[in-house]
Coordinates of C-alpha atoms in Angstrom, one line a residue:
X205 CA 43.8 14.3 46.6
X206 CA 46.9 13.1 48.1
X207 CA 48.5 10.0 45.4
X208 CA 49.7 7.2 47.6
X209 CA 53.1 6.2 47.4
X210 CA 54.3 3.6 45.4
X211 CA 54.7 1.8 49.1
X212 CA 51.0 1.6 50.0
X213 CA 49.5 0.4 46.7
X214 CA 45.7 -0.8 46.9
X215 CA 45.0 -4.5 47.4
X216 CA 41.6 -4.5 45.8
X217 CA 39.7 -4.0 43.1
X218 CA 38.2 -0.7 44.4
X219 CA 41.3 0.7 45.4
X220 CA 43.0 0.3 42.4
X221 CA 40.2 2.6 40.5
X222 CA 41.1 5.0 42.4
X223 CA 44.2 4.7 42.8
X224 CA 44.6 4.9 38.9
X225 CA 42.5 8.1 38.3
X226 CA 45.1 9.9 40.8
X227 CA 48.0 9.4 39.0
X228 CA 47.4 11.8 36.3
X229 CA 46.7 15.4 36.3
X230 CA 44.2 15.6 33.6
X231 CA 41.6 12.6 33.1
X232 CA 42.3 13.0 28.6
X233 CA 45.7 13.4 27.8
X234 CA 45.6 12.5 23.9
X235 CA 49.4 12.0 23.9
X236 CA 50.8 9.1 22.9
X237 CA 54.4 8.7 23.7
X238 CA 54.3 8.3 28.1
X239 CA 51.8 5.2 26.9
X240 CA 54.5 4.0 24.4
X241 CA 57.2 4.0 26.9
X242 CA 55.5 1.5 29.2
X243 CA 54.2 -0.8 26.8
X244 CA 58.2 -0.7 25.6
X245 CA 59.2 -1.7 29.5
X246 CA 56.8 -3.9 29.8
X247 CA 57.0 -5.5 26.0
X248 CA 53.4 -5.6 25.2
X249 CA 54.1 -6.5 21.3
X250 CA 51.5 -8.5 20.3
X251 CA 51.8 -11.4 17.3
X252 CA 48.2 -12.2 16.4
X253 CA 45.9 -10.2 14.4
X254 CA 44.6 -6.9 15.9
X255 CA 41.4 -5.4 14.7
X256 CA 40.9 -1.4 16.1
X257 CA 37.7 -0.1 16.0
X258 CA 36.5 4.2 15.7
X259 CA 34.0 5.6 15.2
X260 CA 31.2 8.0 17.0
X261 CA 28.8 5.3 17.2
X262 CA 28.3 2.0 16.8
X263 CA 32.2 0.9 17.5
X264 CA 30.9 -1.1 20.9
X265 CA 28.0 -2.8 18.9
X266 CA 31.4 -4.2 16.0
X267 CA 33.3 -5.3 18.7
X268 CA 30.8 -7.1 20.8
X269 CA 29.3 -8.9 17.5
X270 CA 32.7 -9.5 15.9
X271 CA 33.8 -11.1 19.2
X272 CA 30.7 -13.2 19.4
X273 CA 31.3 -14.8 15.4
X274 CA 34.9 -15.4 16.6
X275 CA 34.6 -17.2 19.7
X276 CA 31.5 -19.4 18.2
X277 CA 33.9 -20.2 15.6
X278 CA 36.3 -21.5 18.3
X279 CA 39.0 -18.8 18.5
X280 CA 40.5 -17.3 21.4
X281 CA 39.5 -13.3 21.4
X282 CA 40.7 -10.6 24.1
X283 CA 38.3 -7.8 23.8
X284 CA 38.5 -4.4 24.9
X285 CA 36.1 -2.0 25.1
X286 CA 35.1 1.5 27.1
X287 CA 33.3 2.7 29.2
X288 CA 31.5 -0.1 31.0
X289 CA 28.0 -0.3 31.8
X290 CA 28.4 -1.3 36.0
X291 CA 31.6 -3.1 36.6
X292 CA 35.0 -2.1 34.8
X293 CA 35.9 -5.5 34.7
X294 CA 33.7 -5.9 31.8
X295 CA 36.1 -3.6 29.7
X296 CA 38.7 -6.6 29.0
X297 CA 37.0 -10.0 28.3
X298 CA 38.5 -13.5 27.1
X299 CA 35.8 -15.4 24.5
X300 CA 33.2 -12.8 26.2
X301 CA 33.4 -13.6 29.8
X302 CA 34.8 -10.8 31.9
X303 CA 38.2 -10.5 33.6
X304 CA 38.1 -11.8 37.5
X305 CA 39.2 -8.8 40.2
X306 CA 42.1 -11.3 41.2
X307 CA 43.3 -11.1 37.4
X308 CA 42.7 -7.6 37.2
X309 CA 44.7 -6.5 40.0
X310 CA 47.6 -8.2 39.2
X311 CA 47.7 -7.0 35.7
X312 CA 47.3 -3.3 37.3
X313 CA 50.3 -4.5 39.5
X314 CA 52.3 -5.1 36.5
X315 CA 51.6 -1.9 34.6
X316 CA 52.1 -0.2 38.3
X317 CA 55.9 -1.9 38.3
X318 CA 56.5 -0.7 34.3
X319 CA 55.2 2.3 34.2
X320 CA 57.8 4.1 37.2
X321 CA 56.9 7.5 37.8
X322 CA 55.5 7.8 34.0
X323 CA 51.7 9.9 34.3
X324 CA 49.1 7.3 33.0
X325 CA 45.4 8.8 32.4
X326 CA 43.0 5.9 33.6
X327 CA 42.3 4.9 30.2
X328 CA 45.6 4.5 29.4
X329 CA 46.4 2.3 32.5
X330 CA 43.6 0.3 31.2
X331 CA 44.6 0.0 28.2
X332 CA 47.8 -1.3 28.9
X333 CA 46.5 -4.1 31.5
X334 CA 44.0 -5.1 29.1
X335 CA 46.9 -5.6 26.5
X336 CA 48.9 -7.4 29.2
X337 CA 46.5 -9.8 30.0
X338 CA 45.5 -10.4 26.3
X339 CA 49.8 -11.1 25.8
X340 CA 49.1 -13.6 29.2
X341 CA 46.4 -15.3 27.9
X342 CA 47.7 -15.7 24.5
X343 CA 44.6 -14.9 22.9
X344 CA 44.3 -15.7 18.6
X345 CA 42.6 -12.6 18.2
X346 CA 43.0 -9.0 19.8
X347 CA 39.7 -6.8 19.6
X348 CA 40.6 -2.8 20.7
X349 CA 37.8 -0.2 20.7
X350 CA 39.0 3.0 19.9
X351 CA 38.2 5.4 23.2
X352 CA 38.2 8.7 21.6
X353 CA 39.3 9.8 18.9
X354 CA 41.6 7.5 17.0
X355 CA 45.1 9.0 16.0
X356 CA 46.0 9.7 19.7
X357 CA 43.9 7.3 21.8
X358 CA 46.4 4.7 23.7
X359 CA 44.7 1.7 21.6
X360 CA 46.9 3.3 18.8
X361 CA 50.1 2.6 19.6
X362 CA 49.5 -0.7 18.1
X363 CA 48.9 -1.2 14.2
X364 CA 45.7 -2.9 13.5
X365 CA 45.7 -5.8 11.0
X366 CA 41.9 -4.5 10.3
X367 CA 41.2 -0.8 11.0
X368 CA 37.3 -0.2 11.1
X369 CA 35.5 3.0 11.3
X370 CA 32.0 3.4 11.8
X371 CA 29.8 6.2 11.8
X372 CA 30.7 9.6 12.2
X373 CA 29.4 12.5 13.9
X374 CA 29.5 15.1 16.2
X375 CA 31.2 14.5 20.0
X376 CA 34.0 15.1 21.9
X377 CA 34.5 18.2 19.8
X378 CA 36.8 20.1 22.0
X379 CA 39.6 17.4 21.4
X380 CA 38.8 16.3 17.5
X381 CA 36.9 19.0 16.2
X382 CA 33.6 21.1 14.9
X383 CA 33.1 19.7 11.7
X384 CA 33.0 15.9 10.7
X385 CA 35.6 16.7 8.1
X386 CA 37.7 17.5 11.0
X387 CA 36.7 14.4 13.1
X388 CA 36.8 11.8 10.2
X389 CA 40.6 12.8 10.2
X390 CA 41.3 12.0 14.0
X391 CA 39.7 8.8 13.3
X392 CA 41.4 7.9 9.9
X393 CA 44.5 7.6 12.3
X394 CA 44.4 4.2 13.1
X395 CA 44.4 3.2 9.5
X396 CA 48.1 1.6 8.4
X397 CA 49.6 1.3 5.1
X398 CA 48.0 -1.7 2.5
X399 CA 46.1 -2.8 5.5
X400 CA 42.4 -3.3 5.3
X401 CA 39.9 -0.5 5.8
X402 CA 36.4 -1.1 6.5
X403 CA 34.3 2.4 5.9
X404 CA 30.7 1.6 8.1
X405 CA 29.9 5.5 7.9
X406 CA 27.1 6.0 4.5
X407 CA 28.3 9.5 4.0
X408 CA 32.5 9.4 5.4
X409 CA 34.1 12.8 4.9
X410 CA 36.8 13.8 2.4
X411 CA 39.5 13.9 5.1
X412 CA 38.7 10.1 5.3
X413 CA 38.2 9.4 1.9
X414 CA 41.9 10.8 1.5
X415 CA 43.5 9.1 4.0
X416 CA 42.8 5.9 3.1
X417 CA 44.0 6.7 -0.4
X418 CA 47.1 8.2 0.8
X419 CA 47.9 4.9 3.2
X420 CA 46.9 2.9 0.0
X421 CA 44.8 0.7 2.1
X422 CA 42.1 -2.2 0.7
X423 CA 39.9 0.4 1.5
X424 CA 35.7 -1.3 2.0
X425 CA 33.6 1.7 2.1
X426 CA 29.4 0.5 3.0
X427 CA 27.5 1.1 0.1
X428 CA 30.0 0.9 -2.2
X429 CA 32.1 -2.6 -1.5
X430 CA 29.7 -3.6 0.7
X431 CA 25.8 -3.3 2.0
X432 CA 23.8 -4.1 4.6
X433 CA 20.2 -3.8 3.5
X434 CA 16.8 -4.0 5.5
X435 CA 14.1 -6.9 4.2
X436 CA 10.6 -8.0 5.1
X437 CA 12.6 -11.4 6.3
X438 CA 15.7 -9.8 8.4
X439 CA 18.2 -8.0 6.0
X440 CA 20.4 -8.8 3.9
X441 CA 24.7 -8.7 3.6
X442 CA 26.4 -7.9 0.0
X443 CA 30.0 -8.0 -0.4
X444 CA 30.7 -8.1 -4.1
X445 CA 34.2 -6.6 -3.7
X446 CA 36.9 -8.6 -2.0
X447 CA 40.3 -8.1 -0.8
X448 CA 42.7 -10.4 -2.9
X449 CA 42.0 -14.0 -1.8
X450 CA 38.7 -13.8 -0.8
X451 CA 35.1 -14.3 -2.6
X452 CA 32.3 -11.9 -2.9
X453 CA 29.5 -12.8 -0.7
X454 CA 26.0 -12.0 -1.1
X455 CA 24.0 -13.6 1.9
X456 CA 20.5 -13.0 2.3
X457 CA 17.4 -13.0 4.8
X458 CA 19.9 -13.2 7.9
X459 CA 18.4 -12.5 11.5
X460 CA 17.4 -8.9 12.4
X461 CA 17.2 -8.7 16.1
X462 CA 14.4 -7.2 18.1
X463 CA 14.6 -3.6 17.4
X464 CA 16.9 -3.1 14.8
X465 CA 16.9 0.1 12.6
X466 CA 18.9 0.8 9.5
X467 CA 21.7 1.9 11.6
X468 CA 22.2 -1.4 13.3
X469 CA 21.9 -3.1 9.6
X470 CA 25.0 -0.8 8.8
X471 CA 26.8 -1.9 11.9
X472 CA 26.4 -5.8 11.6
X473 CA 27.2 -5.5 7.7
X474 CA 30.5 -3.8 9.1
X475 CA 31.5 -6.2 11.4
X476 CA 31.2 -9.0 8.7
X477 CA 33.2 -7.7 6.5
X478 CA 35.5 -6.5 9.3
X479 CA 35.6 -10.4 9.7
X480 CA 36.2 -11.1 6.3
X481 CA 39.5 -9.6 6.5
X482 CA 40.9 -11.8 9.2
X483 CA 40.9 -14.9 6.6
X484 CA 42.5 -17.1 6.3
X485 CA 42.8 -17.2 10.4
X486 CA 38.9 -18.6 10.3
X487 CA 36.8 -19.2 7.4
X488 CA 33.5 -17.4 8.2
X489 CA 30.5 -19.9 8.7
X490 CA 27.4 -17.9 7.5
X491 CA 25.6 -21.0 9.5
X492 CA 27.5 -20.1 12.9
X493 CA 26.8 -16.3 11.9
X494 CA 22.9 -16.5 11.7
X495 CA 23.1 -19.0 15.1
X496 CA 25.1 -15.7 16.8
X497 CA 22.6 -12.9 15.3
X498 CA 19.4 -14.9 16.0
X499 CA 20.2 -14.6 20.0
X500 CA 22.5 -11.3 20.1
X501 CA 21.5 -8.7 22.5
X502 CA 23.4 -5.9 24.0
X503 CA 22.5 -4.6 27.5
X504 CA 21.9 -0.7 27.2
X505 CA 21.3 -0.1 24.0
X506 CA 17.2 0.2 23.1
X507 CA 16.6 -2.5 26.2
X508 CA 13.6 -2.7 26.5
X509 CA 11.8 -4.3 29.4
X510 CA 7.8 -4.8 29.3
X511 CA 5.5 -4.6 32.1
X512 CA 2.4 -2.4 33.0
X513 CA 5.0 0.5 32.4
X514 CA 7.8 -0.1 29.6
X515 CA 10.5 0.6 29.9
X516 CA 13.2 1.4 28.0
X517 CA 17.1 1.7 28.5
X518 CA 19.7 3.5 26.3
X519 CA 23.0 5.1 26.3
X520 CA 22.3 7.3 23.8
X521 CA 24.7 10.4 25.1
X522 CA 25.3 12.4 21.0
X523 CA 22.8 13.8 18.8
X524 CA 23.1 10.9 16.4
X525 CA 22.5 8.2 18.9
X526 CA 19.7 10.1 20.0
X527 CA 17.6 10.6 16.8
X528 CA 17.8 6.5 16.2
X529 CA 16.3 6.4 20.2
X530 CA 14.2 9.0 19.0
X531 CA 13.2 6.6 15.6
X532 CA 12.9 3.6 17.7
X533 CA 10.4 5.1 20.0
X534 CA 8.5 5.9 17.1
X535 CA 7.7 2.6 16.0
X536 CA 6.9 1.2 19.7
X537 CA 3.3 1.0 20.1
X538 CA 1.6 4.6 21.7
X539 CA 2.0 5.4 25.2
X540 CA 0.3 7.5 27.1
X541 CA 3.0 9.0 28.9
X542 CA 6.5 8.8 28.1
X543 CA 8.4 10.0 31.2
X544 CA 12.5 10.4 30.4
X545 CA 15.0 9.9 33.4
X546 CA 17.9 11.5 31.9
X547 CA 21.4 13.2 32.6
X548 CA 24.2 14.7 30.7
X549 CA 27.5 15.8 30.6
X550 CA 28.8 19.1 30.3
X551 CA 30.8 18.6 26.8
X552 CA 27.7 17.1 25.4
X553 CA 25.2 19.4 22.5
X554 CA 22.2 19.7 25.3
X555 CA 20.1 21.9 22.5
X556 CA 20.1 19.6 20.0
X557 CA 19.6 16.3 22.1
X558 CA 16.1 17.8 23.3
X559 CA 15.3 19.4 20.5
X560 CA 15.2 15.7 18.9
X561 CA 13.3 14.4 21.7
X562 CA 10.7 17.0 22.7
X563 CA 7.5 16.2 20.6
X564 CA 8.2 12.4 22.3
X565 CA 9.0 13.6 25.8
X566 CA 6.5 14.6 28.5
X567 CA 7.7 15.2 31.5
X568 CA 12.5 15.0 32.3
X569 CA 13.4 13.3 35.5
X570 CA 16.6 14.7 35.4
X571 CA 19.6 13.4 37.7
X572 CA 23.1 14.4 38.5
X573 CA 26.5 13.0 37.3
X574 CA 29.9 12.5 39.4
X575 CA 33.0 13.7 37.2
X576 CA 35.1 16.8 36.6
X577 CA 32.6 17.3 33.3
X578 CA 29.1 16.9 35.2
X579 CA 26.6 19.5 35.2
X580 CA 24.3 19.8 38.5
X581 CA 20.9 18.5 38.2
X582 CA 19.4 22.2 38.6
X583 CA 21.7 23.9 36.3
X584 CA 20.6 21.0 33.7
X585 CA 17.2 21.2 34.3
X586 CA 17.2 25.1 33.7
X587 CA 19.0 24.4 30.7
X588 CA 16.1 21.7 28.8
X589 CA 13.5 24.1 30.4
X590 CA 14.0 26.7 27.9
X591 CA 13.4 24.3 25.2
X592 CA 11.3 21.3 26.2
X593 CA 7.4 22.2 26.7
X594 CA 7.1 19.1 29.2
X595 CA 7.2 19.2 32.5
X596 CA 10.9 19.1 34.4
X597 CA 11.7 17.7 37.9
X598 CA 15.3 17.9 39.3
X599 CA 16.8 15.2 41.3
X600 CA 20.6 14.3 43.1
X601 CA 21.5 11.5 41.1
X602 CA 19.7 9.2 38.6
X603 CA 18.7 6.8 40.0
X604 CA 16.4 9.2 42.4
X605 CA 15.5 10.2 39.3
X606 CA 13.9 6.8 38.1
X607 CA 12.3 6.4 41.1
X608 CA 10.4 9.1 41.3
X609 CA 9.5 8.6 37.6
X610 CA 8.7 5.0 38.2
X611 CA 6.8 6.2 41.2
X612 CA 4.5 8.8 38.8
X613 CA 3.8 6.0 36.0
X614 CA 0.9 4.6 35.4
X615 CA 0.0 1.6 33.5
X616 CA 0.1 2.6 30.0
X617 CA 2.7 4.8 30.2
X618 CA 6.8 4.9 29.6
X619 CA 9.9 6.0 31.5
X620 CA 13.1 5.8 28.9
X621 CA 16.2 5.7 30.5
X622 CA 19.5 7.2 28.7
X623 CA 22.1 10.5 28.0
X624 CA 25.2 8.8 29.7
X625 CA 26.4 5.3 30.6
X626 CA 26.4 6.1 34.0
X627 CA 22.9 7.2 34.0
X628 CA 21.9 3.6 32.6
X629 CA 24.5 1.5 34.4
X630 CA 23.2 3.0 37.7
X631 CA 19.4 1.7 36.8
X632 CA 19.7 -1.0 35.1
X633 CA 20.5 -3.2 38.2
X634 CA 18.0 -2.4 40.2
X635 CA 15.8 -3.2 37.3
X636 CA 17.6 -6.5 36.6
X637 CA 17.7 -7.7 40.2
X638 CA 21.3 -8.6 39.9
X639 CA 24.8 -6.5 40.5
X640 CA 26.6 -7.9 37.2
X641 CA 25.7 -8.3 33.7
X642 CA 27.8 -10.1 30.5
X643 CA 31.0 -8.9 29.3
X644 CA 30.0 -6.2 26.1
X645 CA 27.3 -4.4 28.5
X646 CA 29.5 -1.4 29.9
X647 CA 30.4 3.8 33.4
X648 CA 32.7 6.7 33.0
X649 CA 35.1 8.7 31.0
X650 CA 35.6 9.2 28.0
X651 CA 31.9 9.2 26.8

């Protein structure tokens, strides 16, 4: 593909996407220094507090809640966040509403005018607007979500004020690794010296362990200096450890959404004491917290949507994610028939994902992805054909797929939805009746 020249930039929204995946040869580059440069020329320093966010899963939930408690306590909060569900706007949000296409453009204009002839991957070049605008706005609080990785993600090149990790497991393993010893250290990278740590993985590897002793950071590991535990009434937050400054907590029978699993638990408990550490900005209300957890939602993640056939969307894409989809179908009531609408990228561990899912799976409506790491539908149903003992259907893209699963349900039965945000951010529109949805739902690279 031909990359325009610097004359004939794009003028909309559309163009500019892709516009900005031309201008690199590769679509990961985990380097960090081209990234630097520009946010040197175009003096993206920030002053306010910066909270970074790793981990393999559960990093999207953190942000989205910890924005929520912020804003409800009347701060300003730029929030940044990847991939998205439908539109890429919903990457960069101020106080949770999504950036405008007018906005956007202009702050890919200005990273356009910085950046020269410097190669920027697409997720860099995101990265930098979203800091742009967030410098613009003049926002109290910065949120970053780590995109992959941590040491050499572009969200890096600024030291967080709060470093959270939460948990850890295998993905993207030909860029951080085989082992979660080996992972936990690409991650640990966005930890600073004496700065806050807080640990939301139950079982974090040496490597992090380590690191976090070696940075002498106020290291907050869950179920050590902190716990979030599942009751009869909701669950309950423990925080007998604090930072210098700040009291224990120990807050009980808080609001357990629709849904949630002990992994959830883990993640809200995280993002809490996340918050903790950004006293004295804001004093924590646990009033305004239970107002915020009593009507939080995500879209994609275990959506569920009743009718003569439920339905069920997630973008469940790793083995971990999947065995907490495969936990929460457990506990729904029987169905019938569960039929999967599914797809997959190539980097992703295929085996172990159906493996998981077989005994709960009866018949794959599998669709095909767009991207340099997509696998096509008939190569990917061959591949869960030697494993699954349901019945397999191939089809050119998902949503083809859902319809031909919605088409073959009956009432009584289940179509799940999930493996890849795209695969989910293609459906759930057509399910919704509606072409956007908030700021924190998410459709691309690098998950």
């Amino acid at each position: 593909m031909a990359v325009p020249s610097r004359k004939a930039l794009p003028s909309n929204i559309d163009g500019w996407l892709s516009y900005i995946q031309t201008i690199h040869s590769r679509s990961i580059d985990l380097t960090l220094e081209r990234v630097r440069r520009v946010a040197h020329c175009m003096k993206l320093a920030p002053t306010v507090p910066v909270m970074t966010v790793a981990g393999t899963n559960g990093k999207g939930s953190v942000v989205n809640l910890c924005q929520r408690v912020l804003t409800v306590h009347g701060l300003s909060v730029g929030s940044y966040t990847s991939p998205h569900l439908v539109h890429y706007n919903e990457r960069i949000c101020w106080n949770g509403q999504a950036v405008d296409n007018e906005t956007l453009v202009d702050a890919f204009r200005a990273v356009e005018t910085a950046r020269k002839h410097i190669p920027l991957t697409y997720f860099e070049f995101g990265t930098l607007a979203a800091m742009h605008l967030f410098c613009q706005w003049q926002v109290e609080v910065i949120l970053l979500e780590v995109g992959l990785g941590g040491r050499l993600d572009a969200t890096n090149i600024w030291s967080a004020d709060v470093s959270v990790i939460t948990a850890i497991d295998h993905d993207h393993e030909s860029w951080l690794g085989t082992t979660r010893w080996a992972i936990a250290k690409e991650k640990a990278g966005i930890l600073r010296y004496a700065r806050p740590a807080v640990i939301g993985d139950p079982t974090p590897p040496m490597s992090l362990r380590d690191r976090v002793r070696q940075l002498r950071c106020q290291g907050l590991f869950i179920g050590v200096e902190f716990s979030g535990e599942v009751t009869p009434q909701g669950w309950d937050w423990h925080m007998p450890v604090g930072r210098k400054g700040l009291s224990p907590r120990d807050i009980s029978d808080l609001p357990k959404p629709t849904g949630w699993l002990e992994a959830h638990v883990r993640n809200a408990a995280t993002a809490l004491t996340a918050l903790v550490q950004l006293e004295p900005i804001t004093t924590i209300s646990m009033k305004k917290v239970r107002q915020v957890l009593a009507q939080w939602s995500l879209p994609g993640r275990l959506q569920r949507v009743p009718g003569a056939v439920d339905q069920l969307f997630d973008v469940a894409h790793n083995p971990a994610a999947i065995r907490t989809l495969a936990q929460f179908l457990e506990k729904l009531p029987p169905s019938s028939k569960t039929h999967a609408v599914f797809a997959l990228l190539g980097d992703k561990d295929l085996d172990q994902i159906i493996r998981i899912l077989d005994s709960l799976i009866d018949h794959w409506y599998v669709g095909g992805l767009t991207g340099d790491r997509a696998v096509a539908p008939g190569a990917l149903a061959a591949a869960i054909g030697r494993i699954a003992r349901g019945g397999i259907s191939a089809h050119a893209d998902p949503v083809m797929a859902y319809r031909a699963a919605i088409k073959d349900a009956r009432p009584g039965e289940r179509v799940v939805v999930f493996g890849s945000f795209q695969v989910v951010g293609a459906i759930l529109p057509l399910v919704n009746g509606e072409t956007r949805l908030p700021c924190g739902a998410r459709a691309e690279s690098p998950c």
